Short mmCIF file of C-alpha atoms in Angstrom, two decimals:
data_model
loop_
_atom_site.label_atom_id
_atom_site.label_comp_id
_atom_site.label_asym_id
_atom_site.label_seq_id
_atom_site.Cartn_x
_atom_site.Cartn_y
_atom_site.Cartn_z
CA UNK A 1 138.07 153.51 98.74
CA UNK A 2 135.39 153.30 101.69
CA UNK A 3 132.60 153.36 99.15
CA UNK A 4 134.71 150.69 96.71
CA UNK A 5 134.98 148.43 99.67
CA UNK A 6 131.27 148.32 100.77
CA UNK A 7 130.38 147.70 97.43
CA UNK A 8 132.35 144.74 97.38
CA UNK A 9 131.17 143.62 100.79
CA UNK A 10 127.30 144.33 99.47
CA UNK A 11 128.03 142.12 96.11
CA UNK A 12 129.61 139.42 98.19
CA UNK A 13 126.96 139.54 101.05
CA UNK A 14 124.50 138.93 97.74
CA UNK A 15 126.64 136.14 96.45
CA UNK A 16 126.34 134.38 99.45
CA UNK A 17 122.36 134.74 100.18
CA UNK A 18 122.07 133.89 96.25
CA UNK A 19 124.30 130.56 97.11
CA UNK A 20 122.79 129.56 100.04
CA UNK A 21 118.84 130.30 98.73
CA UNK A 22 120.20 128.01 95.57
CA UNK A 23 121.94 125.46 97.62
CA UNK A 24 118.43 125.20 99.89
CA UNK A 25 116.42 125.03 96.82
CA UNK A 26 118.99 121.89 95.24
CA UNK A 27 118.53 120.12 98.23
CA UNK A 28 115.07 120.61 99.17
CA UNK A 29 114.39 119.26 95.44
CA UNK A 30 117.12 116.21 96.11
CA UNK A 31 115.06 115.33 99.06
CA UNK A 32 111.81 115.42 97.29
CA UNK A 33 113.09 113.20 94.88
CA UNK A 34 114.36 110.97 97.41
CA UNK A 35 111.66 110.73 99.09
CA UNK A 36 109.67 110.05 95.87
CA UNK A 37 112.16 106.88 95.30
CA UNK A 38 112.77 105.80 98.24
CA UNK A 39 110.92 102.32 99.38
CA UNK A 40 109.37 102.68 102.64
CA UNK A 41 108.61 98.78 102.55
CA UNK A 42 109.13 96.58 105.95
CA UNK A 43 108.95 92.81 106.33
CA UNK A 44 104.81 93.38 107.22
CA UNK A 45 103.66 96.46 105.33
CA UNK A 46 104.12 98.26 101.89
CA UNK A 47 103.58 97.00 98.76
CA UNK A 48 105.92 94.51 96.20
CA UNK A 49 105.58 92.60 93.17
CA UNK A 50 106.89 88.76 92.96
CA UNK A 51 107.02 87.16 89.87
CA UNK A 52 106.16 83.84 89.85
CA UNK A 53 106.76 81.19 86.75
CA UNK A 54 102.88 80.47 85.47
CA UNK A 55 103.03 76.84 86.83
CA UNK A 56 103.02 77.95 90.29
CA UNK A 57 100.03 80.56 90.38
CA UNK A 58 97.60 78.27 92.31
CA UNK A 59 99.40 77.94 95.13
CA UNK A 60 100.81 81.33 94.72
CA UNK A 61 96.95 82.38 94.78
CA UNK A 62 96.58 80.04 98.26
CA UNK A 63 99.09 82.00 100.12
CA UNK A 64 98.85 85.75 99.71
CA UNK A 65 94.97 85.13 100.85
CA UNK A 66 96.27 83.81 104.19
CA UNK A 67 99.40 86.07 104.06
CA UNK A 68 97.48 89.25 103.07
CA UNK A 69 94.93 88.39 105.84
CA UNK A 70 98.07 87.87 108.24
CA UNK A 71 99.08 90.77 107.53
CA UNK A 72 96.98 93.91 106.39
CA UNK A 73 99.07 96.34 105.78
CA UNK A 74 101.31 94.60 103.00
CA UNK A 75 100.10 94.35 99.40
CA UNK A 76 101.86 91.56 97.35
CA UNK A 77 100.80 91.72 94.01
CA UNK A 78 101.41 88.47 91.60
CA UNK A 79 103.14 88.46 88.25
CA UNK A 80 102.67 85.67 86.83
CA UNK A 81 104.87 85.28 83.71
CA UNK A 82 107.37 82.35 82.84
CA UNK A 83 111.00 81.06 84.61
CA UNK A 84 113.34 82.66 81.98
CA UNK A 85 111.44 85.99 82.02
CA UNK A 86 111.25 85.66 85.66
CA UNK A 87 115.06 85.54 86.17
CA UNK A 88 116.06 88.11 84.17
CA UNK A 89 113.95 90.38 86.12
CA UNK A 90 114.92 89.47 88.70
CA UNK A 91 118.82 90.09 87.34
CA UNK A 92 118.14 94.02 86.60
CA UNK A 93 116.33 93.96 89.93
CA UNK A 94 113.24 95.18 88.68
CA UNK A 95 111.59 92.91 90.84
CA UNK A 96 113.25 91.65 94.39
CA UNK A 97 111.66 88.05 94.99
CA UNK A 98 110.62 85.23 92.44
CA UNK A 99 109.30 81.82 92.41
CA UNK A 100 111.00 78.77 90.04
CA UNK A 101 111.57 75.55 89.92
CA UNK A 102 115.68 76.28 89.74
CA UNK A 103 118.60 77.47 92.20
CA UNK A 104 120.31 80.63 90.87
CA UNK A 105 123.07 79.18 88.57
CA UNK A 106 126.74 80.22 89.73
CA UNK A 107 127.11 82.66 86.50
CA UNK A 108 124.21 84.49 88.06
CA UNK A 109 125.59 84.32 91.71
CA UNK A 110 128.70 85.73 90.50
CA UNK A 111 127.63 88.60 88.38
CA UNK A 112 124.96 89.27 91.65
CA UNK A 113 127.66 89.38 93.97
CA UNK A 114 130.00 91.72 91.26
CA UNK A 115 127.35 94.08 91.56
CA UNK A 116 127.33 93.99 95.84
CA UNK A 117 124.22 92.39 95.77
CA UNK A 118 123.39 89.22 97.50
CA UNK A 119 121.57 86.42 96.17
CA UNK A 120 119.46 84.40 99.01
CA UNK A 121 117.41 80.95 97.88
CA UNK A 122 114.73 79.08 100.18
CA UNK A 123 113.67 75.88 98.70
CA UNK A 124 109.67 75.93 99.73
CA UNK A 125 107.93 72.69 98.27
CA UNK A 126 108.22 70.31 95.68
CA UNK A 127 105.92 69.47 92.85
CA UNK A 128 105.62 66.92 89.92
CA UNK A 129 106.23 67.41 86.60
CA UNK A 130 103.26 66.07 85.21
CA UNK A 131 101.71 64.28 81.86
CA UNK A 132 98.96 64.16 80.91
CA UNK A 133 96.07 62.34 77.98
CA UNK A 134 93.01 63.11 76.71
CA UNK A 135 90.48 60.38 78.17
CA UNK A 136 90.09 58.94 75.25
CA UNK A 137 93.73 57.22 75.53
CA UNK A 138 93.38 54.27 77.71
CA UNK A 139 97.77 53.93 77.19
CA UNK A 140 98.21 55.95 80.34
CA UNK A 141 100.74 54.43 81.73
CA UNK A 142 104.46 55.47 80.30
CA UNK A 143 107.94 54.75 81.13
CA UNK A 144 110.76 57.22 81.69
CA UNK A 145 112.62 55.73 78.70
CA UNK A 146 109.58 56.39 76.49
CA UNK A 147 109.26 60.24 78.02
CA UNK A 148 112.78 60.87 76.83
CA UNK A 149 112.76 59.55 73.31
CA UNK A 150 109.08 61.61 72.68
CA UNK A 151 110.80 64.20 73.75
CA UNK A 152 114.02 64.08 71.95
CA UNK A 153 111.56 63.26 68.84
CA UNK A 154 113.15 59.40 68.38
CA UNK A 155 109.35 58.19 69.31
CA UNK A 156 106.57 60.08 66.90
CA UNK A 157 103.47 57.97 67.03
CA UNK A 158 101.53 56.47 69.68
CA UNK A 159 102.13 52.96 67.94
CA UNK A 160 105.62 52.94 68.82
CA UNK A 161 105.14 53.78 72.40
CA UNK A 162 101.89 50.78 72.68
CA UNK A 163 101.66 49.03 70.43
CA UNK A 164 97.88 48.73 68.82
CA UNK A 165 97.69 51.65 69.47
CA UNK A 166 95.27 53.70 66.72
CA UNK A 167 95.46 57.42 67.84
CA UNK A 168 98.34 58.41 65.12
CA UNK A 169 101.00 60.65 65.84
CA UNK A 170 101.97 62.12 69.45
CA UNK A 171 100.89 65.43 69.94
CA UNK A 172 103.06 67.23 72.79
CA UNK A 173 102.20 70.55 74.24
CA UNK A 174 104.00 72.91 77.27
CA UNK A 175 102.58 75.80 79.00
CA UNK A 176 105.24 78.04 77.27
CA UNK A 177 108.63 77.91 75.67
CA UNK A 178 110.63 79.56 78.51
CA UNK A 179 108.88 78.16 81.28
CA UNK A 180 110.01 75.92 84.20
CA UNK A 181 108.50 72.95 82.59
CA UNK A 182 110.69 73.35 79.32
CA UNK A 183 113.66 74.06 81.12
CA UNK A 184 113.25 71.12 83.81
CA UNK A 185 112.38 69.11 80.58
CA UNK A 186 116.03 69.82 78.97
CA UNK A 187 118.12 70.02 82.44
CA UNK A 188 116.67 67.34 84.27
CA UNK A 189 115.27 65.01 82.01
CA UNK A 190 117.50 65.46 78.56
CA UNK A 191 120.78 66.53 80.45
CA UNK A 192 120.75 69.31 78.68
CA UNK A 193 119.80 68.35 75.08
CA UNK A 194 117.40 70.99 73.59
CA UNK A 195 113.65 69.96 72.71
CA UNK A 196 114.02 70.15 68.73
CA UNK A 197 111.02 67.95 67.46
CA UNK A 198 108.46 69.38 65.12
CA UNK A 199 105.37 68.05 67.21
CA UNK A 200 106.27 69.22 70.32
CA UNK A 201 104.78 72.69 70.56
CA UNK A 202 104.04 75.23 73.44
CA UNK A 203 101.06 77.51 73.94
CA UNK A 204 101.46 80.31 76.86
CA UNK A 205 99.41 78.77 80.08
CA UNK A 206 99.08 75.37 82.06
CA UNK A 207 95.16 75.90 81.46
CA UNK A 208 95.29 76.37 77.48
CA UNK A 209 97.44 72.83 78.10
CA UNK A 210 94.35 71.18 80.58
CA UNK A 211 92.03 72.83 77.50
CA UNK A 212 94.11 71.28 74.59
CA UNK A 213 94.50 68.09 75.90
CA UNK A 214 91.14 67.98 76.85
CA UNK A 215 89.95 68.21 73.12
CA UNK A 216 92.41 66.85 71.52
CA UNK A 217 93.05 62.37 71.96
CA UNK A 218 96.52 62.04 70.98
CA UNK A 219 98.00 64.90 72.22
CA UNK A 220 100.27 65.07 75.53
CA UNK A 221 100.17 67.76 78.11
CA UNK A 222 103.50 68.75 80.35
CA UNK A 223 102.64 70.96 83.45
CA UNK A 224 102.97 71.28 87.12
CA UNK A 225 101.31 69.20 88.95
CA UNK A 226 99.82 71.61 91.30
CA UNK A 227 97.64 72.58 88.39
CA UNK A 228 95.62 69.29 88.40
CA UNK A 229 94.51 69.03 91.76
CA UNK A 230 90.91 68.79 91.96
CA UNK A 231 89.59 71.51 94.42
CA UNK A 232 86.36 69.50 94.98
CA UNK A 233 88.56 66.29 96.64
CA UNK A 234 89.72 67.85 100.04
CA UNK A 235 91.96 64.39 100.88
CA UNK A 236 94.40 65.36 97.61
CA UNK A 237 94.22 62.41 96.60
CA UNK A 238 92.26 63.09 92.78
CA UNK A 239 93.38 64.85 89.81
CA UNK A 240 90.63 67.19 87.49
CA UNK A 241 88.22 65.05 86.15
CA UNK A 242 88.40 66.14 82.05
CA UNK A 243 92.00 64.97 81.44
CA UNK A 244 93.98 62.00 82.48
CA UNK A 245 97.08 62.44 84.59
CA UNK A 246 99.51 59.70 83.14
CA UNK A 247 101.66 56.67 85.67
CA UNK A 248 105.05 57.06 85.26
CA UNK A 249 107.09 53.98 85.59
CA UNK A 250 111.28 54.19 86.07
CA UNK A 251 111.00 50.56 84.74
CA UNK A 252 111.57 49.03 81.35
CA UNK A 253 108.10 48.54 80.81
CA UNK A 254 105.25 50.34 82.07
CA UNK A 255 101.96 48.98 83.98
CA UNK A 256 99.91 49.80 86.68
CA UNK A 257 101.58 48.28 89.14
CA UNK A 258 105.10 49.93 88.45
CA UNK A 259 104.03 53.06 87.75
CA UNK A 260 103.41 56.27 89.28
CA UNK A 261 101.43 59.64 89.48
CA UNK A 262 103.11 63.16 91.10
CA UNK A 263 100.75 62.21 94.30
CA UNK A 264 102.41 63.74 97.43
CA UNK A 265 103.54 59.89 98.60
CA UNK A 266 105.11 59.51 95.91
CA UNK A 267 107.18 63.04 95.57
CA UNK A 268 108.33 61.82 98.82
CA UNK A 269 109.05 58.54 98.85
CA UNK A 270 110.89 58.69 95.35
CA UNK A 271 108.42 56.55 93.23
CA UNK A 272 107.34 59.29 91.04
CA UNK A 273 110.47 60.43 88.80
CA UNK A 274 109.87 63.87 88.04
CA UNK A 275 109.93 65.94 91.10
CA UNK A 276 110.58 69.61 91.35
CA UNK A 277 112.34 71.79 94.05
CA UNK A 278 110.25 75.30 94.19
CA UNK A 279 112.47 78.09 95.18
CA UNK A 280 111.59 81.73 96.45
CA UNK A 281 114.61 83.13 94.88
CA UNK A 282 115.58 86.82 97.01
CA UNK A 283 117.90 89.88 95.99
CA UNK A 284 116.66 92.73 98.02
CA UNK A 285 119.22 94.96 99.70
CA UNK A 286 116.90 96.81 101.72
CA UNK A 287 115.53 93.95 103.47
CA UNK A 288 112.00 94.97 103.17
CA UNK A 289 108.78 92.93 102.25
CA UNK A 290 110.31 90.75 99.64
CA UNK A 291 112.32 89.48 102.08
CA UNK A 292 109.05 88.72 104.73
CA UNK A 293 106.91 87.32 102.19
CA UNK A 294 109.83 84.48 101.76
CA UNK A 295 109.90 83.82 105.22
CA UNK A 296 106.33 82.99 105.39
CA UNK A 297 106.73 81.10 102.39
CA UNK A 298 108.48 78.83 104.34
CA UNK A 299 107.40 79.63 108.07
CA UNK A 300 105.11 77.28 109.65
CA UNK A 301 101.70 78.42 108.27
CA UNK A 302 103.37 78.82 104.60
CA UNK A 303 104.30 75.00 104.71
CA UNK A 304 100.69 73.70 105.74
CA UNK A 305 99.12 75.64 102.74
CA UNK A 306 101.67 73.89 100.74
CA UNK A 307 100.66 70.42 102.15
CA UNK A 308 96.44 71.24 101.94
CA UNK A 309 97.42 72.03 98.10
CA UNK A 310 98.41 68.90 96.86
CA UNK A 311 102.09 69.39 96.90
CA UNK A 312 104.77 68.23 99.06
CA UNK A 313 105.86 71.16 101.94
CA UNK A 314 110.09 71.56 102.07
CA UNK A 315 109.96 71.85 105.75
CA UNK A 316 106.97 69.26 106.11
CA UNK A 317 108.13 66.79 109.08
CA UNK A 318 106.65 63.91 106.92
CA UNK A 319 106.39 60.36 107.63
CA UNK A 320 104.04 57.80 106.33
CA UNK A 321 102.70 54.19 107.01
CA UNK A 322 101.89 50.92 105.15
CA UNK A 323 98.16 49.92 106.15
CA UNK A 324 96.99 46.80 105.75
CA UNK A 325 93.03 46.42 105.23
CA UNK A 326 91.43 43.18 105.88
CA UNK A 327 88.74 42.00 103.69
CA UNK A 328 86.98 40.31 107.02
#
């Protein structure tokens, strides 16, 4: 019985060294893969990607010099892709932070929320969505009216927008067919009525736009206006030189007095009618540096690259003046 007994006590003295060596080996393996997981991000230091809708890359570009300067031991690396593809990243959180030129819609607050995340928006800047001619067309001047009915494909040929006008039928290009251009396009501009006109067509980038356009005199271009600003000009006040950025007027008819181009005056003061909100949109529930790379966005230093890039800062304590000039 003696013998029985410390045979027992031996097996279940082994039992227990056998469970506990297994138990230490499951959870040194649980922490290793933890560890491998795990983001060790903070607001100033790690590394991220934000994906940002293709319109927005140059001032995109502008800030992470400054902010990666700032700020040495973060690494923010740019995706630049288009809005829809954008979002739904952004859904499956396989990225944290993007840029658009929309709010989250409620549908995607709610099913954000369902899921114990929470969705944070800071509105950054505002652009223009622009328009833009070969310089060929002298007809540069367009009215809101006119805009819609190209768009919707009631207008087909230059000759019904100005009449006289010999360059033939209207040639309409985007930077991409899920991009924020398209979308603000059909939200903003159609209320909602989809683009369904055989010559409007989309290509992938604002530049293959500028580069279409460019070569081709009846076509029309639809970007972002911080795309055309002129990196020579340091005042803001030109657009490239080898396209033509057109005047929109809100008026029945368009001409150079009534109408107006996505210059930073006029994103303020209203005169231009397509303006943009851009948005650094933020689900990150560890609060790391997704979450500090939107603050700078719109922190104090963010803002003023805005402004020196042509577009018009959300947090930008702007005023401006009428000057008279005398001709004495």
């Amino acid at each position: 019985m003696k013998t029985l007994f410390a045979n027992i006590k031996t097996a279940s003295a082994s039992v227990v060294t056998v469970l506990a060596m297994t138990l230490l080996v499951f959870c040194s393996c649980n922490n290793q893969q933890k560890s491998k997981n795990a983001r060790t991000d903070t607001y100033a230091s790690g590394e991220m990607v934000v994906m940002c809708d293709e319109s927005f890359s140059p001032i995109i570009e502008e800030e992470l010099k400054i902010f990666h300067m700032t700020y040495p031991k973060a690494k923010v690396t740019p995706q630049y892709t288009n809005e829809l593809d954008a979002f739904n990243a952004l859904m499956k959180q396989e990225v944290h932070l993007i840029i658009a030129a929309r709010n989250f819609s409620q549908k995607e607050k709610d099913y954000l929320k369902s899921n114990t995340l929470n969705p944070r928006y800071f509105p950054i800047g505002y652009d223009g969505l622009a328009f833009i001619c070969n310089n060929q067309n002298t007809d540069s001047c367009i009215t809101v009216k006119d805009i819609k009915r190209i768009l919707l494909g009631q207008v087909k040929d230059w000759s019904e927008v100005n009449k006289g006008s010999k360059l033939g039928e209207i040639d309409v290009v985007f930077d991409n067919k899920k991009s924020a251009a398209v979308h603000f396009a059909v939200d903003s501009i159609l209320g909602g009525t989809p683009i369904n006109s055989p010559n409007i067509t989309a290509v992938n980038t604002s530049a293959e736009v500028i580069n279409y356009v460019e070569k081709t005199p009846n076509a029309i271009g639809v970007i972002g206006s911080n795309w055309l600003n002129d990196k020579r000009d340091s005042t803001n006040v030109t657009f490239k030189k080898n396209i033509t950025v057109m005047s929109v007027s809100q008026m029945e008819e368009a001409t150079e007095m009534n109408s107006w181009k996505p210059y930073q005056l006029y994103l303020l003061d209203g005169r231009y009618a397509f303006a943009r909100t851009i948005y650094a949109l933020l689900v990150d529930p560890y609060h790391g540096l997704p979450g500090g790379f939107a603050n700078y966005l719109q922190s104090p230093i963010g803002q003023k690259i805005i402004l020196k890039s042509a577009l018009l800062p959300y947090r930008g304590d702007l005023t401006f003046r009428k000057v008279n000039v005398s001709n004495d």
